[in-house]
Each structure stands twice: as structure tokens, then as C-alpha cells.
mmCIF file with all atom_site columns, C-alpha atoms in Angstrom:
data_model
loop_
_atom_site.group_PDB
_atom_site.id
_atom_site.type_symbol
_atom_site.label_atom_id
_atom_site.label_alt_id
_atom_site.label_comp_id
_atom_site.label_asym_id
_atom_site.label_entity_id
_atom_site.label_seq_id
_atom_site.pdbx_PDB_ins_code
_atom_site.Cartn_x
_atom_site.Cartn_y
_atom_site.Cartn_z
_atom_site.occupancy
_atom_site.B_iso_or_equiv
_atom_site.pdbx_formal_charge
_atom_site.auth_seq_id
_atom_site.auth_comp_id
_atom_site.auth_asym_id
_atom_site.auth_atom_id
_atom_site.pdbx_PDB_model_num
ATOM 1   C CA . MET K 1 1   ? 11.821  -9.572  4.495   1.00 53.00 ? 25  MET K CA 1
ATOM 2   C CA . LEU K 1 2   ? 13.503  -12.841 4.080   1.00 54.00 ? 26  LEU K CA 1
ATOM 3   C CA . THR K 1 3   ? 13.333  -13.251 7.815   1.00 56.00 ? 27  THR K CA 1
ATOM 4   C CA . PRO K 1 4   ? 9.667   -13.989 8.580   1.00 59.00 ? 28  PRO K CA 1
ATOM 5   C CA . THR K 1 5   ? 7.439   -11.981 10.818  1.00 64.00 ? 29  THR K CA 1
ATOM 6   C CA . ALA K 1 6   ? 6.716   -14.805 13.506  1.00 58.00 ? 30  ALA K CA 1
ATOM 7   C CA . ARG K 1 7   ? 3.235   -15.170 14.786  1.00 59.00 ? 31  ARG K CA 1
ATOM 8   C CA . ARG K 1 8   ? 1.671   -17.717 17.122  1.00 63.00 ? 32  ARG K CA 1
ATOM 9   C CA . THR K 1 9   ? 0.816   -20.992 15.585  1.00 64.00 ? 33  THR K CA 1
ATOM 10  C CA . TYR K 1 10  ? -0.833  -24.179 16.581  1.00 66.00 ? 34  TYR K CA 1
ATOM 11  C CA . ALA K 1 11  ? 1.345   -27.322 17.354  1.00 67.00 ? 35  ALA K CA 1
ATOM 12  C CA . PRO K 1 12  ? 0.838   -30.697 19.278  1.00 75.00 ? 36  PRO K CA 1
ATOM 13  C CA . ARG K 1 13  ? 1.528   -30.363 22.975  1.00 77.00 ? 37  ARG K CA 1
ATOM 14  C CA . VAL K 1 14  ? 5.096   -30.317 23.989  1.00 78.00 ? 38  VAL K CA 1
ATOM 15  C CA . GLU K 1 15  ? 6.295   -30.112 20.474  1.00 75.00 ? 39  GLU K CA 1
ATOM 16  C CA . THR K 1 16  ? 7.676   -26.671 19.822  1.00 72.00 ? 40  THR K CA 1
ATOM 17  C CA . PRO K 1 17  ? 7.138   -25.500 16.144  1.00 68.00 ? 41  PRO K CA 1
ATOM 18  C CA . VAL K 1 18  ? 10.581  -24.841 14.584  1.00 66.00 ? 42  VAL K CA 1
ATOM 19  C CA . GLN K 1 19  ? 10.624  -22.456 11.579  1.00 61.00 ? 43  GLN K CA 1
ATOM 20  C CA . ARG K 1 20  ? 13.781  -22.594 9.409   1.00 62.00 ? 44  ARG K CA 1
ATOM 21  C CA . CYS K 1 21  ? 14.640  -19.427 7.651   1.00 56.00 ? 45  CYS K CA 1
ATOM 22  C CA . TRP K 1 22  ? 17.767  -17.752 6.200   1.00 56.00 ? 46  TRP K CA 1
ATOM 23  C CA . SER K 1 23  ? 19.922  -15.478 8.208   1.00 57.00 ? 47  SER K CA 1
ATOM 24  C CA . ASN K 1 24  ? 19.946  -13.194 4.991   1.00 62.00 ? 48  ASN K CA 1
ATOM 25  C CA . HIS K 1 25  ? 18.233  -9.765  5.730   1.00 69.00 ? 49  HIS K CA 1
ATOM 26  C CA . GLY K 1 26  ? 17.180  -9.210  2.249   1.00 75.00 ? 50  GLY K CA 1
ATOM 27  C CA . ARG K 1 27  ? 13.913  -7.194  1.872   1.00 81.00 ? 51  ARG K CA 1
ATOM 28  C CA . ILE K 1 28  ? 11.557  -5.927  -0.689  1.00 86.00 ? 52  ILE K CA 1
ATOM 29  C CA . SER K 1 29  ? 9.775   -2.571  -0.833  1.00 89.00 ? 53  SER K CA 1
ATOM 30  C CA . VAL K 1 30  ? 6.498   -1.845  -2.392  1.00 91.00 ? 54  VAL K CA 1
ATOM 31  C CA . ILE K 1 31  ? 4.581   1.340   -3.183  1.00 91.00 ? 55  ILE K CA 1
ATOM 32  C CA . SER K 1 32  ? 0.714   0.751   -3.213  1.00 91.00 ? 56  SER K CA 1
ATOM 33  C CA . ALA K 1 33  ? -2.542  2.766   -3.461  1.00 90.00 ? 57  ALA K CA 1
ATOM 34  C CA . ILE K 1 34  ? -6.209  1.985   -2.939  1.00 90.00 ? 58  ILE K CA 1
ATOM 35  C CA . THR K 1 35  ? -8.267  3.490   -5.561  1.00 87.00 ? 59  THR K CA 1
ATOM 36  C CA . ILE K 1 36  ? -11.921 4.342   -5.926  1.00 84.00 ? 60  ILE K CA 1
ATOM 37  C CA . SER K 1 37  ? -13.367 4.850   -9.276  1.00 77.00 ? 61  SER K CA 1
ATOM 38  C CA . PRO K 1 38  ? -15.933 7.566   -9.124  1.00 70.00 ? 62  PRO K CA 1
ATOM 39  C CA . ARG K 1 39  ? -17.923 6.613   -12.076 1.00 71.00 ? 63  ARG K CA 1
ATOM 40  C CA . ARG K 1 40  ? -18.107 2.798   -11.600 1.00 71.00 ? 64  ARG K CA 1
ATOM 41  C CA . ASN K 1 41  ? -17.764 3.077   -7.709  1.00 76.00 ? 65  ASN K CA 1
ATOM 42  C CA . ARG K 1 42  ? -14.993 0.310   -8.071  1.00 84.00 ? 66  ARG K CA 1
ATOM 43  C CA . LEU K 1 43  ? -12.282 -0.275  -5.633  1.00 89.00 ? 67  LEU K CA 1
ATOM 44  C CA . GLY K 1 44  ? -8.738  -1.197  -6.867  1.00 90.00 ? 68  GLY K CA 1
ATOM 45  C CA . LEU K 1 45  ? -5.340  -1.741  -5.349  1.00 93.00 ? 69  LEU K CA 1
ATOM 46  C CA . TYR K 1 46  ? -2.250  -0.639  -7.480  1.00 93.00 ? 70  TYR K CA 1
ATOM 47  C CA . PHE K 1 47  ? 1.173   -1.494  -6.505  1.00 94.00 ? 71  PHE K CA 1
ATOM 48  C CA . MET K 1 48  ? 4.845   -1.352  -7.744  1.00 94.00 ? 72  MET K CA 1
ATOM 49  C CA . ILE K 1 49  ? 7.383   -3.853  -6.633  1.00 94.00 ? 73  ILE K CA 1
ATOM 50  C CA . LEU K 1 50  ? 10.728  -2.057  -6.104  1.00 92.00 ? 74  LEU K CA 1
ATOM 51  C CA . PRO K 1 51  ? 14.181  -3.735  -6.802  1.00 91.00 ? 75  PRO K CA 1
ATOM 52  C CA . ASP K 1 52  ? 15.602  -5.911  -4.197  1.00 87.00 ? 76  ASP K CA 1
ATOM 53  C CA . ASN K 1 53  ? 17.112  -4.315  -1.003  1.00 85.00 ? 77  ASN K CA 1
ATOM 54  C CA . THR K 1 54  ? 16.124  -0.747  -1.806  1.00 84.00 ? 78  THR K CA 1
ATOM 55  C CA . GLY K 1 55  ? 13.669  1.553   -0.054  1.00 84.00 ? 79  GLY K CA 1
ATOM 56  C CA . ALA K 1 56  ? 11.192  3.846   -1.528  1.00 85.00 ? 80  ALA K CA 1
ATOM 57  C CA . LYS K 1 57  ? 12.398  7.119   -2.666  1.00 85.00 ? 81  LYS K CA 1
ATOM 58  C CA . ALA K 1 58  ? 10.823  10.328  -3.975  1.00 83.00 ? 82  ALA K CA 1
ATOM 59  C CA . ALA K 1 59  ? 12.150  9.413   -7.358  1.00 83.00 ? 83  ALA K CA 1
ATOM 60  C CA . ASP K 1 60  ? 9.968   6.017   -7.308  1.00 88.00 ? 84  ASP K CA 1
ATOM 61  C CA . MET K 1 61  ? 6.720   8.129   -6.933  1.00 88.00 ? 85  MET K CA 1
ATOM 62  C CA . ILE K 1 62  ? 6.497   9.557   -10.416 1.00 88.00 ? 86  ILE K CA 1
ATOM 63  C CA . PRO K 1 63  ? 6.949   6.256   -12.164 1.00 92.00 ? 87  PRO K CA 1
ATOM 64  C CA . PHE K 1 64  ? 4.211   4.920   -9.758  1.00 90.00 ? 88  PHE K CA 1
ATOM 65  C CA . LEU K 1 65  ? 1.811   7.872   -10.456 1.00 88.00 ? 89  LEU K CA 1
ATOM 66  C CA . ARG K 1 66  ? 2.367   8.314   -14.025 1.00 88.00 ? 90  ARG K CA 1
ATOM 67  C CA . PRO K 1 67  ? 0.599   4.937   -14.980 1.00 88.00 ? 91  PRO K CA 1
ATOM 68  C CA . LEU K 1 68  ? -1.868  5.235   -12.180 1.00 85.00 ? 92  LEU K CA 1
ATOM 69  C CA . LEU K 1 69  ? -2.863  8.789   -13.620 1.00 84.00 ? 93  LEU K CA 1
ATOM 70  C CA . HIS K 1 70  ? -3.070  7.096   -17.182 1.00 83.00 ? 94  HIS K CA 1
ATOM 71  C CA . HIS K 1 71  ? -5.297  4.280   -16.115 1.00 81.00 ? 95  HIS K CA 1
ATOM 72  C CA . LEU K 1 72  ? -7.679  6.220   -13.967 1.00 80.00 ? 96  LEU K CA 1
ATOM 73  C CA . GLY K 1 73  ? -8.072  9.351   -16.137 1.00 74.00 ? 97  GLY K CA 1
ATOM 74  C CA . SER K 1 74  ? -7.051  13.009  -15.854 1.00 66.00 ? 98  SER K CA 1
ATOM 75  C CA . LYS K 1 75  ? -8.914  13.801  -12.638 1.00 75.00 ? 99  LYS K CA 1
ATOM 76  C CA . LEU K 1 76  ? -7.326  12.237  -9.671  1.00 77.00 ? 100 LEU K CA 1
ATOM 77  C CA . SER K 1 77  ? -7.506  13.019  -5.862  1.00 81.00 ? 101 SER K CA 1
ATOM 78  C CA . ILE K 1 78  ? -4.603  11.519  -3.826  1.00 83.00 ? 102 ILE K CA 1
ATOM 79  C CA . CYS K 1 79  ? -4.740  11.248  -0.152  1.00 82.00 ? 103 CYS K CA 1
ATOM 80  C CA . TRP K 1 80  ? -1.391  10.440  1.516   1.00 81.00 ? 104 TRP K CA 1
ATOM 81  C CA . ASP K 1 81  ? 0.629   10.512  4.720   1.00 80.00 ? 105 ASP K CA 1
ATOM 82  C CA . ARG K 1 82  ? 3.300   12.598  5.706   1.00 74.00 ? 106 ARG K CA 1
ATOM 83  C CA . GLY K 1 83  ? 6.068   10.609  4.113   1.00 73.00 ? 107 GLY K CA 1
ATOM 84  C CA . ARG K 1 84  ? 9.076   12.595  2.847   1.00 72.00 ? 108 ARG K CA 1
ATOM 85  C CA . ILE K 1 85  ? 8.835   10.783  -0.461  1.00 74.00 ? 109 ILE K CA 1
ATOM 86  C CA . HIS K 1 86  ? 5.380   12.199  -1.225  1.00 73.00 ? 110 HIS K CA 1
ATOM 87  C CA . ASP K 1 87  ? 4.881   15.811  -2.102  1.00 67.00 ? 111 ASP K CA 1
ATOM 88  C CA . TYR K 1 88  ? 7.612   17.054  0.104   1.00 70.00 ? 112 TYR K CA 1
ATOM 89  C CA . SER K 1 89  ? 10.047  16.175  -2.772  1.00 79.00 ? 113 SER K CA 1
ATOM 90  C CA . LEU K 1 90  ? 10.916  18.913  -5.141  1.00 83.00 ? 114 LEU K CA 1
ATOM 91  C CA . ALA K 1 91  ? 10.864  16.470  -8.020  1.00 83.00 ? 115 ALA K CA 1
ATOM 92  C CA . VAL K 1 92  ? 7.355   15.170  -7.110  1.00 84.00 ? 116 VAL K CA 1
ATOM 93  C CA . ARG K 1 93  ? 6.086   18.693  -6.510  1.00 83.00 ? 117 ARG K CA 1
ATOM 94  C CA . LYS K 1 94  ? 7.445   19.709  -10.047 1.00 86.00 ? 118 LYS K CA 1
ATOM 95  C CA . TRP K 1 95  ? 5.887   16.749  -11.550 1.00 86.00 ? 119 TRP K CA 1
ATOM 96  C CA . LEU K 1 96  ? 2.465   17.289  -9.823  1.00 83.00 ? 120 LEU K CA 1
ATOM 97  C CA . THR K 1 97  ? 2.349   20.914  -10.963 1.00 83.00 ? 121 THR K CA 1
ATOM 98  C CA . LYS K 1 98  ? 2.720   19.966  -14.623 1.00 87.00 ? 122 LYS K CA 1
ATOM 99  C CA . GLN K 1 99  ? -0.389  17.542  -14.223 1.00 84.00 ? 123 GLN K CA 1
ATOM 100 C CA . ASN K 1 100 ? -3.843  19.146  -14.794 1.00 81.00 ? 124 ASN K CA 1
ATOM 101 C CA . GLY K 1 101 ? -6.678  17.671  -12.587 1.00 77.00 ? 125 GLY K CA 1
ATOM 102 C CA . ILE K 1 102 ? -4.666  16.154  -9.606  1.00 82.00 ? 126 ILE K CA 1
ATOM 103 C CA . ARG K 1 103 ? -5.610  17.266  -6.281  1.00 81.00 ? 127 ARG K CA 1
ATOM 104 C CA . PHE K 1 104 ? -4.018  16.088  -3.233  1.00 79.00 ? 128 PHE K CA 1
ATOM 105 C CA . GLU K 1 105 ? -4.413  16.165  0.528   1.00 82.00 ? 129 GLU K CA 1
ATOM 106 C CA . ARG K 1 106 ? -2.375  15.023  3.444   1.00 82.00 ? 130 ARG K CA 1
ATOM 107 C CA . PHE K 1 107 ? -3.635  13.026  6.328   1.00 82.00 ? 131 PHE K CA 1
ATOM 108 C CA . PRO K 1 108 ? -2.845  14.469  9.759   1.00 81.00 ? 132 PRO K CA 1
ATOM 109 C CA . PRO K 1 109 ? 0.552   13.651  11.199  1.00 77.00 ? 133 PRO K CA 1
ATOM 110 C CA . PHE K 1 110 ? 0.783   10.580  13.311  1.00 80.00 ? 134 PHE K CA 1
ATOM 111 C CA . ALA K 1 111 ? -2.424  9.083   12.072  1.00 80.00 ? 135 ALA K CA 1
ATOM 112 C CA . PRO K 1 112 ? -1.772  5.934   10.240  1.00 82.00 ? 136 PRO K CA 1
ATOM 113 C CA . ASP K 1 113 ? -5.267  4.636   11.167  1.00 86.00 ? 137 ASP K CA 1
ATOM 114 C CA . LEU K 1 114 ? -6.775  7.110   8.744   1.00 87.00 ? 138 LEU K CA 1
ATOM 115 C CA . ASN K 1 115 ? -4.855  5.707   5.869   1.00 88.00 ? 139 ASN K CA 1
ATOM 116 C CA . PRO K 1 116 ? -6.563  2.477   4.295   1.00 90.00 ? 140 PRO K CA 1
ATOM 117 C CA . ASP K 1 117 ? -3.303  1.531   2.646   1.00 90.00 ? 141 ASP K CA 1
ATOM 118 C CA . GLU K 1 118 ? -1.730  1.021   6.041   1.00 89.00 ? 142 GLU K CA 1
ATOM 119 C CA . TYR K 1 119 ? -4.365  -1.778  6.529   1.00 92.00 ? 143 TYR K CA 1
ATOM 120 C CA . VAL K 1 120 ? -3.217  -3.200  3.136   1.00 92.00 ? 144 VAL K CA 1
ATOM 121 C CA . TRP K 1 121 ? 0.215   -3.780  4.662   1.00 88.00 ? 145 TRP K CA 1
ATOM 122 C CA . SER K 1 122 ? -0.914  -4.804  8.029   1.00 88.00 ? 146 SER K CA 1
ATOM 123 C CA . TYR K 1 123 ? -3.106  -7.447  6.342   1.00 91.00 ? 147 TYR K CA 1
ATOM 124 C CA . ALA K 1 124 ? -0.512  -8.447  3.890   1.00 89.00 ? 148 ALA K CA 1
ATOM 125 C CA . LYS K 1 125 ? 2.364   -8.701  6.476   1.00 86.00 ? 149 LYS K CA 1
ATOM 126 C CA . TYR K 1 126 ? 0.680   -9.976  9.668   1.00 83.00 ? 150 TYR K CA 1
ATOM 127 C CA . ALA K 1 127 ? -2.142  -12.024 8.197   1.00 85.00 ? 151 ALA K CA 1
ATOM 128 C CA . ARG K 1 128 ? -1.066  -13.370 4.856   1.00 85.00 ? 152 ARG K CA 1
ATOM 129 C CA . LEU K 1 129 ? 2.666   -13.543 4.931   1.00 84.00 ? 153 LEU K CA 1
ATOM 130 C CA . CYS K 1 130 ? 3.385   -14.155 8.541   1.00 80.00 ? 154 CYS K CA 1
ATOM 131 C CA . ASN K 1 131 ? 5.320   -17.239 9.387   1.00 76.00 ? 155 ASN K CA 1
ATOM 132 C CA . TYR K 1 132 ? 6.472   -17.446 5.609   1.00 79.00 ? 156 TYR K CA 1
ATOM 133 C CA . ALA K 1 133 ? 10.182  -18.143 5.260   1.00 78.00 ? 157 ALA K CA 1
ATOM 134 C CA . ALA K 1 134 ? 11.004  -17.399 1.599   1.00 80.00 ? 158 ALA K CA 1
ATOM 135 C CA . PRO K 1 135 ? 14.143  -19.481 0.419   1.00 81.00 ? 159 PRO K CA 1
ATOM 136 C CA . ASN K 1 136 ? 15.363  -16.557 -1.670  1.00 84.00 ? 160 ASN K CA 1
ATOM 137 C CA . MET K 1 137 ? 14.493  -13.017 -2.869  1.00 86.00 ? 161 MET K CA 1
ATOM 138 C CA . THR K 1 138 ? 12.897  -14.375 -6.170  1.00 90.00 ? 162 THR K CA 1
ATOM 139 C CA . GLU K 1 139 ? 10.418  -16.457 -4.226  1.00 90.00 ? 163 GLU K CA 1
ATOM 140 C CA . LEU K 1 140 ? 9.572   -13.619 -1.767  1.00 88.00 ? 164 LEU K CA 1
ATOM 141 C CA . ARG K 1 141 ? 9.041   -11.321 -4.631  1.00 92.00 ? 165 ARG K CA 1
ATOM 142 C CA . LYS K 1 142 ? 6.768   -13.809 -6.406  1.00 95.00 ? 166 LYS K CA 1
ATOM 143 C CA . ARG K 1 143 ? 4.697   -14.540 -3.231  1.00 93.00 ? 167 ARG K CA 1
ATOM 144 C CA . ILE K 1 144 ? 4.225   -10.813 -2.573  1.00 92.00 ? 168 ILE K CA 1
ATOM 145 C CA . ASP K 1 145 ? 2.929   -10.186 -6.129  1.00 95.00 ? 169 ASP K CA 1
ATOM 146 C CA . GLU K 1 146 ? 0.705   -12.979 -5.755  1.00 95.00 ? 170 GLU K CA 1
ATOM 147 C CA . GLU K 1 147 ? -0.677  -11.754 -2.354  1.00 93.00 ? 171 GLU K CA 1
ATOM 148 C CA . LEU K 1 148 ? -1.197  -8.300  -3.705  1.00 94.00 ? 172 LEU K CA 1
ATOM 149 C CA . LYS K 1 149 ? -2.775  -9.418  -6.869  1.00 95.00 ? 173 LYS K CA 1
ATOM 150 C CA . HIS K 1 150 ? -5.211  -11.601 -4.711  1.00 93.00 ? 174 HIS K CA 1
ATOM 151 C CA . LEU K 1 151 ? -5.904  -8.739  -2.599  1.00 93.00 ? 175 LEU K CA 1
ATOM 152 C CA . ALA K 1 152 ? -6.416  -6.510  -5.516  1.00 93.00 ? 176 ALA K CA 1
ATOM 153 C CA . LYS K 1 153 ? -9.336  -8.762  -6.538  1.00 93.00 ? 177 LYS K CA 1
ATOM 154 C CA . ASN K 1 154 ? -11.132 -8.724  -3.202  1.00 93.00 ? 178 ASN K CA 1
ATOM 155 C CA . SER K 1 155 ? -13.132 -5.590  -3.225  1.00 91.00 ? 179 SER K CA 1
ATOM 156 C CA . ASP K 1 156 ? -14.969 -6.459  -0.030  1.00 92.00 ? 180 ASP K CA 1
ATOM 157 C CA . LEU K 1 157 ? -11.599 -6.509  1.882   1.00 93.00 ? 181 LEU K CA 1
ATOM 158 C CA . LEU K 1 158 ? -10.520 -3.380  0.313   1.00 92.00 ? 182 LEU K CA 1
ATOM 159 C CA . GLN K 1 159 ? -13.816 -1.726  1.356   1.00 91.00 ? 183 GLN K CA 1
ATOM 160 C CA . SER K 1 160 ? -13.329 -2.757  4.859   1.00 91.00 ? 184 SER K CA 1
ATOM 161 C CA . PHE K 1 161 ? -9.911  -1.239  4.910   1.00 91.00 ? 185 PHE K CA 1
ATOM 162 C CA . ILE K 1 162 ? -11.632 2.096   3.752   1.00 89.00 ? 186 ILE K CA 1
ATOM 163 C CA . ASP K 1 163 ? -14.532 1.604   6.287   1.00 89.00 ? 187 ASP K CA 1
ATOM 164 C CA . HIS K 1 164 ? -11.934 1.017   9.120   1.00 87.00 ? 188 HIS K CA 1
ATOM 165 C CA . ALA K 1 165 ? -10.132 4.027   8.164   1.00 85.00 ? 189 ALA K CA 1
ATOM 166 C CA . LYS K 1 166 ? -13.463 5.978   8.331   1.00 77.00 ? 190 LYS K CA 1
ATOM 167 C CA . LEU K 1 167 ? -12.908 7.669   5.051   1.00 65.00 ? 191 LEU K CA 1
ATOM 168 C CA . MET K 1 168 ? -16.238 9.012   3.741   1.00 55.00 ? 192 MET K CA 1
ATOM 169 C CA . ARG K 1 169 ? -17.609 8.767   0.211   1.00 47.00 ? 193 ARG K CA 1
ATOM 170 C CA . LYS K 1 170 ? -20.012 11.362  -0.894  1.00 45.00 ? 194 LYS K CA 1
ATOM 171 C CA . ASN K 1 171 ? -21.619 11.366  -4.333  1.00 44.00 ? 195 ASN K CA 1
ATOM 172 C CA . ASN K 1 172 ? -19.435 8.328   -5.282  1.00 41.00 ? 196 ASN K CA 1
ATOM 173 C CA . LYS K 1 173 ? -16.210 10.328  -4.921  1.00 44.00 ? 197 LYS K CA 1
ATOM 174 C CA . SER K 1 174 ? -13.337 9.440   -2.402  1.00 43.00 ? 198 SER K CA 1
ATOM 175 C CA . LEU K 1 175 ? -12.740 12.185  0.060   1.00 44.00 ? 199 LEU K CA 1
ATOM 176 C CA . CYS K 1 176 ? -9.976  12.926  2.510   1.00 46.00 ? 200 CYS K CA 1
ATOM 177 C CA . ASN K 1 177 ? -12.002 15.037  4.935   1.00 38.00 ? 201 ASN K CA 1
ATOM 178 C CA . TYR K 1 178 ? -8.847  15.668  6.973   1.00 34.00 ? 202 TYR K CA 1
ATOM 179 C CA . ARG K 1 179 ? -7.301  18.887  5.585   1.00 32.00 ? 203 ARG K CA 1
ATOM 180 C CA . ASN K 1 180 ? -4.078  20.662  6.780   1.00 31.00 ? 204 ASN K CA 1
ATOM 181 C CA . GLN K 1 181 ? -5.129  22.988  9.596   1.00 28.00 ? 205 GLN K CA 1
#
């Protein structure tokens, strides 16, 4: 958001830090996924920045998944949260049924700690972009893009998100061991 997430900061004694920001409430939404290549055991971060002041919708999932499927190959396992924009959408379900080799599972309800992608956003928002007051939407978009590209290159950090989520890898394949009961 153009309004920054304020965090504690250091300043000389008796000098309260002042952060200037716009009163505009513009926002940028992003769809992302952490990927694990089963052949090379490489981690990746794929993301799609949506147009200004729009939220992610089910219609955005297919344009995100299509190039992901093309890049990663025909066999793909997707683990996602219970968001309504995922496979609950008729359009997404219809598209998924036409794709051979895609397997998907859902995380349990109310369990964001099992989703490594949640750690991506926590890190981006509260570690890298906190206290950042963008002067306009263009600069905010540019900074988000830079931060996510930087994060995509940091496989150790991506691995720590997976480790923290306690997702297991078996035979170099990612697994969501949390099936619907």
C-alpha cells in the first residue's frame, strides 16, 4: 500500500522519527508461488503483479498458472490455501480439468503457518518493505518487483520458508501431506 507498514526504528534520543507519506490509499496486489523443481531440486519464486487498486480474483489464477505450467512442465503439484479464488472457482476448476498432470491439494483451513508462500509475504511486507513510503504507485510497483526478484534469487531464504512451514520433501518431490479429511 502507499501507506507504509510502520515498524520500530532507531533514532537519537528525544528525536522522534517522522515518516512522511501520502494519504492516498492505493494498493497493489500480487499472486505468487514458491516452486520446487523435482529434477534439479531447485527452488523458485514466481509472481504476477496485478493492476493498481485491484484485488486478486479467480480470473487472475489462470493467467498466473498457464505460464507456470508451461515453464515447469506438464506434471505439477499445487498446494494452496482455502482462498475462494483458487479451485473453488468454476472457471479455475474447468481449466484445471483440461490440464493433464496437474495435481492439487488444499492446506487445512485456518493454517497459514503451513503455507510457505505466507512467509514470502510476511518477509516482503514486514522485513523488506516496512517503513517504505512510496511517492506514487509506479515507484511502489517498481520496488515490489525488485524485492520479489531479489527474493526469487535467494534460494536459502526460500528454503527457510519451506522448512518453517514444515512441508516435507520426499524423493526430491514437494509434498503437501495435509490432505482433506
